[in-house]
Amino acid sequence: METTFKNKVALVTGGASGIGRATALAFAKKGAKVAVVDWMENDEMVNLIKELGSEAIFIKCDVSKIDDVKAMVAQIIAAFGRLDYAFNNAGIEGASAATQDCSEENWDKTIGVNLKGVWLCMKYEIPEILKQGKGAIVNCASVAGMIGFAGLPAYVASKHGIVGLTKTTALECATQGIRVNVVCPGVIQTPMIDRLTGKTKEGIERFKGFEPIGRFGLPEEIANAVVWMCSDEASFVTGHVMAVDGGFTAQ
Ligand code: NAD
């Protein structure tokens, strides 16, 4: 079965960089019109998607702010008239600190973007996707949504929260035509990982050491899984927690 998203509309949050960027391009390659959503200005993605023969809009939005998210979904409906797929991927790593040293500001910001942001997006996406009678949502957690990671308490809590939220929303939507799944990337070569490794030899080797497969994943390897989970090839897959992690959580 060849996946095609012709005449469908996909939304990707955090679409200006890394995993979101690769997924926005992957949706476009399959024919979807794409709304690239980010709080960071971006004038490159719309042109790249047009070069792939599809349509795109960029929407500036902070996913942790309810008014931004409401307006963002409304803007997509105004531009394209429908919404079929969403990849709720925007996220931040927050500052590294042990649980007792984590500041309230770091906690609130990390939970606000990563967990509240995914909830807010689904809150406004679901009514629009329901109008189509069929669609799919993929949320982006992390291996840190499946196991602990010392020094990142707010990040780990936010990602475990996304996993529980995804399972709950999947149950709520199961008979309504919307499948809801969560992808848990391992260590993926993106600007976020550059920040965590500090791009030092030691930092890179430390993170490579988490990966039985012996290398970092590529953003496109997460994009492939997301596009598959949205496609009809995954028509019986909902509430699923998919590790795409080079074996990280198999250890
Ligand atoms: P990245 O920093 O390259 O991209 C994240 C994007 O999200 C950026 O464009 C940023 O501007 C945007 N963003 C951040 N906060 C936002 C907000 N409040 N509103 C709108 N946009 C916002 O990082 P990435 O590695 O591509 O991360 C994407 C997702 O993948 C994140 O949720 C991250 O936690 C998750 N993840 C990444 C890895 C990895 O190894 N890179 C591993 C596991 C999970």
CSV table of C-alpha atoms and ligand atoms in Angstrom, one decimal:
chain,number,residue,atom,x,y,z
A,1,MET,CA,0.0,0.0,0.0
A,2,GLU,CA,1.6,3.3,-1.1
A,3,THR,CA,0.9,6.0,1.4
A,4,THR,CA,-0.4,9.2,0.0
A,5,PHE,CA,-1.7,12.2,1.8
A,6,LYS,CA,-2.9,14.1,-1.3
A,7,ASN,CA,-5.6,16.7,-0.4
A,8,LYS,CA,-4.8,16.1,3.3
A,9,VAL,CA,-3.5,18.7,5.8
A,10,ALA,CA,-0.8,18.0,8.4
A,11,LEU,CA,0.3,20.2,11.2
A,12,VAL,CA,3.8,19.9,12.7
A,13,THR,CA,4.8,21.8,15.9
A,14,GLY,CA,8.4,22.5,16.4
A,15,GLY,CA,8.6,22.3,12.6
A,16,ALA,CA,11.4,24.7,12.2
A,17,SER,CA,14.2,22.4,13.4
A,18,GLY,CA,15.4,18.9,13.9
A,19,ILE,CA,12.8,16.1,14.1
A,20,GLY,CA,9.9,18.5,13.3
A,21,ARG,CA,11.6,19.9,10.3
A,22,ALA,CA,12.3,16.4,8.9
A,23,THR,CA,8.7,15.3,9.5
A,24,ALA,CA,7.2,18.4,7.9
A,25,LEU,CA,9.2,17.6,4.8
A,26,ALA,CA,8.3,13.9,4.9
A,27,PHE,CA,4.5,14.8,5.1
A,28,ALA,CA,5.0,17.1,2.1
A,29,LYS,CA,6.8,14.4,0.1
A,30,LYS,CA,3.7,12.2,0.6
A,31,GLY,CA,1.6,15.0,-0.9
A,32,ALA,CA,0.1,16.6,2.3
A,33,LYS,CA,-0.3,20.4,2.7
A,34,VAL,CA,1.7,21.3,5.8
A,35,ALA,CA,1.3,23.8,8.5
A,36,VAL,CA,4.8,24.4,10.0
A,37,VAL,CA,4.3,25.7,13.6
A,38,ASP,CA,7.1,27.0,15.7
A,39,TRP,CA,7.8,29.8,18.2
A,40,MET,CA,11.0,30.5,16.3
A,41,GLU,CA,10.6,32.6,13.1
A,42,ASN,CA,11.3,30.5,10.0
A,43,ASP,CA,11.3,31.6,6.4
A,44,GLU,CA,12.9,28.5,4.9
A,45,MET,CA,10.4,25.7,5.4
A,46,VAL,CA,7.5,27.1,3.3
A,47,ASN,CA,9.9,27.4,0.3
A,48,LEU,CA,11.4,24.0,0.8
A,49,ILE,CA,7.9,22.4,0.9
A,50,LYS,CA,6.8,24.3,-2.2
A,51,GLU,CA,9.9,23.0,-4.0
A,52,LEU,CA,8.6,19.5,-3.2
A,53,GLY,CA,5.4,20.4,-5.0
A,54,SER,CA,3.2,20.8,-2.1
A,55,GLU,CA,1.6,23.8,-0.2
A,56,ALA,CA,2.7,25.1,3.2
A,57,ILE,CA,2.1,27.9,5.7
A,58,PHE,CA,4.3,28.9,8.6
A,59,ILE,CA,2.6,29.9,11.9
A,60,LYS,CA,4.4,31.5,14.8
A,61,CYS,CA,3.0,30.0,17.9
A,62,ASP,CA,4.1,29.2,21.5
A,63,VAL,CA,2.4,25.8,22.2
A,64,SER,CA,2.4,26.5,25.9
A,65,LYS,CA,0.0,29.5,25.4
A,66,ILE,CA,-3.7,28.7,25.0
A,67,ASP,CA,-4.5,31.7,22.9
A,68,ASP,CA,-1.6,31.0,20.5
A,69,VAL,CA,-2.7,27.4,20.0
A,70,LYS,CA,-6.4,28.3,19.5
A,71,ALA,CA,-5.4,30.9,16.9
A,72,MET,CA,-2.9,28.6,15.3
A,73,VAL,CA,-5.5,25.9,14.6
A,74,ALA,CA,-8.0,28.5,13.4
A,75,GLN,CA,-5.3,29.9,11.0
A,76,ILE,CA,-4.9,26.4,9.5
A,77,ILE,CA,-8.6,26.0,8.9
A,78,ALA,CA,-8.8,29.5,7.4
A,79,ALA,CA,-5.9,28.6,5.0
A,80,PHE,CA,-6.6,25.0,4.1
A,81,GLY,CA,-10.2,24.3,5.3
A,82,ARG,CA,-9.4,21.1,7.2
A,83,LEU,CA,-7.0,19.3,9.4
A,84,ASP,CA,-6.2,15.5,9.1
A,85,TYR,CA,-2.9,14.9,10.9
A,86,ALA,CA,-0.9,16.4,13.7
A,87,PHE,CA,2.6,15.8,15.0
A,88,ASN,CA,2.8,17.5,18.4
A,89,ASN,CA,6.6,17.6,18.6
A,90,ALA,CA,7.7,21.0,20.0
A,91,GLY,CA,9.8,20.5,23.0
A,92,ILE,CA,12.6,21.8,25.1
A,93,GLU,CA,15.2,19.9,27.2
A,94,GLY,CA,15.1,22.4,30.1
A,95,ALA,CA,18.1,23.0,32.3
A,96,SER,CA,20.1,20.0,33.7
A,97,ALA,CA,19.8,19.8,37.5
A,98,ALA,CA,19.0,17.0,40.0
A,99,THR,CA,15.5,16.9,41.4
A,100,GLN,CA,16.4,18.8,44.6
A,101,ASP,CA,18.2,21.5,42.6
A,102,CYS,CA,15.6,21.9,39.8
A,103,SER,CA,14.2,25.5,40.0
A,104,GLU,CA,10.5,26.1,40.0
A,105,GLU,CA,11.0,28.2,36.8
A,106,ASN,CA,12.7,25.3,35.0
A,107,TRP,CA,10.0,22.9,36.2
A,108,ASP,CA,7.1,25.1,35.1
A,109,LYS,CA,8.7,26.0,31.7
A,110,THR,CA,9.6,22.5,30.8
A,111,ILE,CA,6.2,21.0,31.8
A,112,GLY,CA,4.5,24.0,30.2
A,113,VAL,CA,6.0,23.5,26.8
A,114,ASN,CA,6.4,19.8,26.6
A,115,LEU,CA,3.3,18.5,28.4
A,116,LYS,CA,0.8,21.3,28.6
A,117,GLY,CA,1.7,22.2,25.0
A,118,VAL,CA,0.8,18.7,23.7
A,119,TRP,CA,-2.5,18.8,25.7
A,120,LEU,CA,-3.4,22.3,24.3
A,121,CYS,CA,-2.6,21.2,20.8
A,122,MET,CA,-4.8,18.1,21.0
A,123,LYS,CA,-7.6,20.2,22.7
A,124,TYR,CA,-7.9,22.3,19.5
A,125,GLU,CA,-6.9,19.7,16.9
A,126,ILE,CA,-9.4,17.0,17.9
A,127,PRO,CA,-12.6,18.9,17.1
A,128,GLU,CA,-11.2,19.8,13.6
A,129,ILE,CA,-10.0,16.3,12.8
A,130,LEU,CA,-13.4,14.9,14.0
A,131,LYS,CA,-15.1,17.0,11.3
A,132,GLN,CA,-13.2,14.7,8.7
A,133,GLY,CA,-14.4,11.6,10.5
A,134,LYS,CA,-10.9,10.2,10.2
A,135,GLY,CA,-7.3,11.2,11.1
A,136,ALA,CA,-4.3,10.7,13.3
A,137,ILE,CA,-2.3,12.4,15.9
A,138,VAL,CA,1.3,11.5,16.9
A,139,ASN,CA,2.8,13.1,20.0
A,140,CYS,CA,6.6,13.2,20.5
A,141,ALA,CA,7.8,11.9,23.9
A,142,SER,CA,11.3,10.4,24.2
A,143,VAL,CA,13.0,7.4,25.6
A,144,ALA,CA,12.8,9.7,28.7
A,145,GLY,CA,9.1,8.9,28.6
A,146,MET,CA,9.8,5.3,29.2
A,147,ILE,CA,12.8,5.3,31.6
A,148,GLY,CA,14.5,7.7,34.0
A,149,PHE,CA,17.4,10.0,33.1
A,150,ALA,CA,19.4,11.5,36.0
A,151,GLY,CA,19.6,15.3,36.0
A,152,LEU,CA,16.5,15.9,33.8
A,153,PRO,CA,13.6,15.5,36.3
A,154,ALA,CA,11.2,18.0,34.6
A,155,TYR,CA,12.0,16.7,31.1
A,156,VAL,CA,11.5,13.1,32.2
A,157,ALA,CA,8.3,13.9,34.0
A,158,SER,CA,6.9,15.8,31.0
A,159,LYS,CA,7.7,13.0,28.6
A,160,HIS,CA,6.2,10.3,30.9
A,161,GLY,CA,3.2,12.6,31.1
A,162,ILE,CA,2.9,12.7,27.3
A,163,VAL,CA,2.8,8.9,27.2
A,164,GLY,CA,-0.1,8.7,29.7
A,165,LEU,CA,-1.9,11.6,28.0
A,166,THR,CA,-1.6,9.9,24.6
A,167,LYS,CA,-3.0,6.6,25.9
A,168,THR,CA,-6.0,8.4,27.5
A,169,THR,CA,-6.7,10.5,24.4
A,170,ALA,CA,-6.4,7.3,22.2
A,171,LEU,CA,-9.1,5.6,24.3
A,172,GLU,CA,-11.4,8.7,24.1
A,173,CYS,CA,-11.0,8.8,20.3
A,174,ALA,CA,-10.9,5.1,19.5
A,175,THR,CA,-14.4,4.8,18.1
A,176,GLN,CA,-14.4,8.3,16.5
A,177,GLY,CA,-11.9,7.7,13.7
A,178,ILE,CA,-8.9,9.4,15.3
A,179,ARG,CA,-5.8,7.3,16.1
A,180,VAL,CA,-3.5,8.8,18.7
A,181,ASN,CA,0.0,7.4,19.2
A,182,VAL,CA,3.3,8.5,20.7
A,183,VAL,CA,6.9,8.2,19.3
A,184,CYS,CA,9.8,7.9,21.7
A,185,PRO,CA,13.0,8.9,19.9
A,186,GLY,CA,16.4,7.8,21.2
A,187,VAL,CA,19.4,10.0,20.7
A,188,ILE,CA,18.8,11.9,17.4
A,189,GLN,CA,21.2,14.2,15.7
A,190,THR,CA,19.5,17.6,16.1
A,191,PRO,CA,20.3,21.0,17.6
A,192,MET,CA,18.8,19.7,20.9
A,193,ILE,CA,21.4,16.9,21.1
A,194,ASP,CA,24.1,19.4,20.1
A,195,ARG,CA,23.1,21.4,23.2
A,196,LEU,CA,23.1,18.4,25.4
A,197,THR,CA,26.5,17.1,24.2
A,198,GLY,CA,28.0,20.6,24.0
A,199,LYS,CA,29.4,19.2,20.7
A,200,THR,CA,32.4,18.1,22.7
A,201,LYS,CA,34.1,14.7,22.0
A,202,GLU,CA,33.3,13.5,25.5
A,203,GLY,CA,29.7,14.6,25.3
A,204,ILE,CA,29.2,13.0,21.9
A,205,GLU,CA,30.8,9.7,23.1
A,206,ARG,CA,28.7,9.7,26.3
A,207,PHE,CA,25.4,10.0,24.3
A,208,LYS,CA,26.6,7.5,21.7
A,209,GLY,CA,27.2,5.1,24.6
A,210,PHE,CA,23.5,5.0,25.2
A,211,GLU,CA,22.9,3.6,21.8
A,212,PRO,CA,23.4,-0.2,21.2
A,213,ILE,CA,23.2,0.5,17.5
A,214,GLY,CA,26.5,2.5,17.8
A,215,ARG,CA,25.4,5.8,16.3
A,216,PHE,CA,22.9,8.7,16.7
A,217,GLY,CA,19.6,8.4,14.9
A,218,LEU,CA,18.7,10.8,12.1
A,219,PRO,CA,15.6,13.1,12.2
A,220,GLU,CA,14.4,11.4,9.1
A,221,GLU,CA,14.3,8.0,10.9
A,222,ILE,CA,11.7,9.5,13.3
A,223,ALA,CA,9.8,11.2,10.5
A,224,ASN,CA,9.4,7.8,8.7
A,225,ALA,CA,7.8,6.3,11.9
A,226,VAL,CA,5.5,9.3,12.4
A,227,VAL,CA,4.3,9.3,8.8
A,228,TRP,CA,3.7,5.5,9.0
A,229,MET,CA,1.7,5.9,12.2
A,230,CYS,CA,-0.5,8.5,10.4
A,231,SER,CA,-1.0,6.4,7.3
A,232,ASP,CA,-3.7,3.8,6.6
A,233,GLU,CA,-1.0,1.2,6.9
A,234,ALA,CA,-1.2,1.7,10.7
A,235,SER,CA,-5.1,1.5,10.7
A,236,PHE,CA,-5.2,-0.8,13.8
A,237,VAL,CA,-2.5,1.1,15.7
A,238,THR,CA,-3.7,3.4,18.4
A,239,GLY,CA,-2.5,4.2,22.0
A,240,HIS,CA,0.8,2.7,21.0
A,241,VAL,CA,4.1,3.8,22.5
A,242,MET,CA,6.7,3.4,19.7
A,243,ALA,CA,10.4,3.5,20.7
A,244,VAL,CA,12.5,4.5,17.7
A,245,ASP,CA,15.7,4.4,19.6
A,246,GLY,CA,18.4,2.2,18.2
A,247,GLY,CA,17.9,-0.2,21.0
A,248,PHE,CA,18.3,2.3,23.8
A,249,THR,CA,15.4,1.0,25.9
A,250,ALA,CA,16.1,-2.7,25.0
A,251,GLN,CA,19.0,-2.7,27.5
B,1,NAD,P1,15.2,21.0,18.3
B,1,NAD,O1,15.6,21.9,19.4
B,1,NAD,O2,16.0,20.8,17.1
B,1,NAD,O3,13.7,21.4,17.7
B,1,NAD,C1,12.7,21.7,18.6
B,1,NAD,C2,11.8,22.8,17.9
B,1,NAD,O4,10.7,23.1,18.8
B,1,NAD,C3,12.5,24.1,17.7
B,1,NAD,O5,12.3,24.5,16.4
B,1,NAD,C4,11.9,25.0,18.7
B,1,NAD,O6,11.9,26.4,18.3
B,1,NAD,C5,10.5,24.5,18.8
B,1,NAD,N1,9.9,24.8,20.1
B,1,NAD,C6,10.4,24.7,21.3
B,1,NAD,N2,9.5,25.2,22.2
B,1,NAD,C7,8.4,25.6,21.5
B,1,NAD,C8,7.2,26.2,21.9
B,1,NAD,N3,6.9,26.6,23.2
B,1,NAD,N4,6.3,26.5,20.9
B,1,NAD,C9,6.6,26.2,19.6
B,1,NAD,N5,7.7,25.7,19.2
B,1,NAD,C10,8.7,25.4,20.2
B,1,NAD,O7,14.9,19.6,19.0
B,1,NAD,P2,14.5,18.1,18.4
B,1,NAD,O8,15.6,17.2,18.9
B,1,NAD,O9,14.1,18.2,17.0
B,1,NAD,O10,13.3,17.9,19.3
B,1,NAD,C11,12.0,17.6,18.8
B,1,NAD,C12,11.2,16.8,19.9
B,1,NAD,O11,11.9,15.5,20.0
B,1,NAD,C13,11.2,17.4,21.3
B,1,NAD,O12,9.9,17.2,21.9
B,1,NAD,C14,12.3,16.6,22.0
B,1,NAD,O13,12.0,16.5,23.4
B,1,NAD,C15,12.1,15.2,21.3
B,1,NAD,N6,13.2,14.3,21.4
B,1,NAD,C16,14.4,14.6,20.9
B,1,NAD,C17,15.5,13.7,21.0
B,1,NAD,C18,16.8,14.0,20.4
B,1,NAD,O14,17.7,13.2,20.7
B,1,NAD,N7,17.0,15.0,19.6
B,1,NAD,C19,15.3,12.6,21.7
B,1,NAD,C20,14.1,12.3,22.3
B,1,NAD,C21,13.0,13.2,22.1
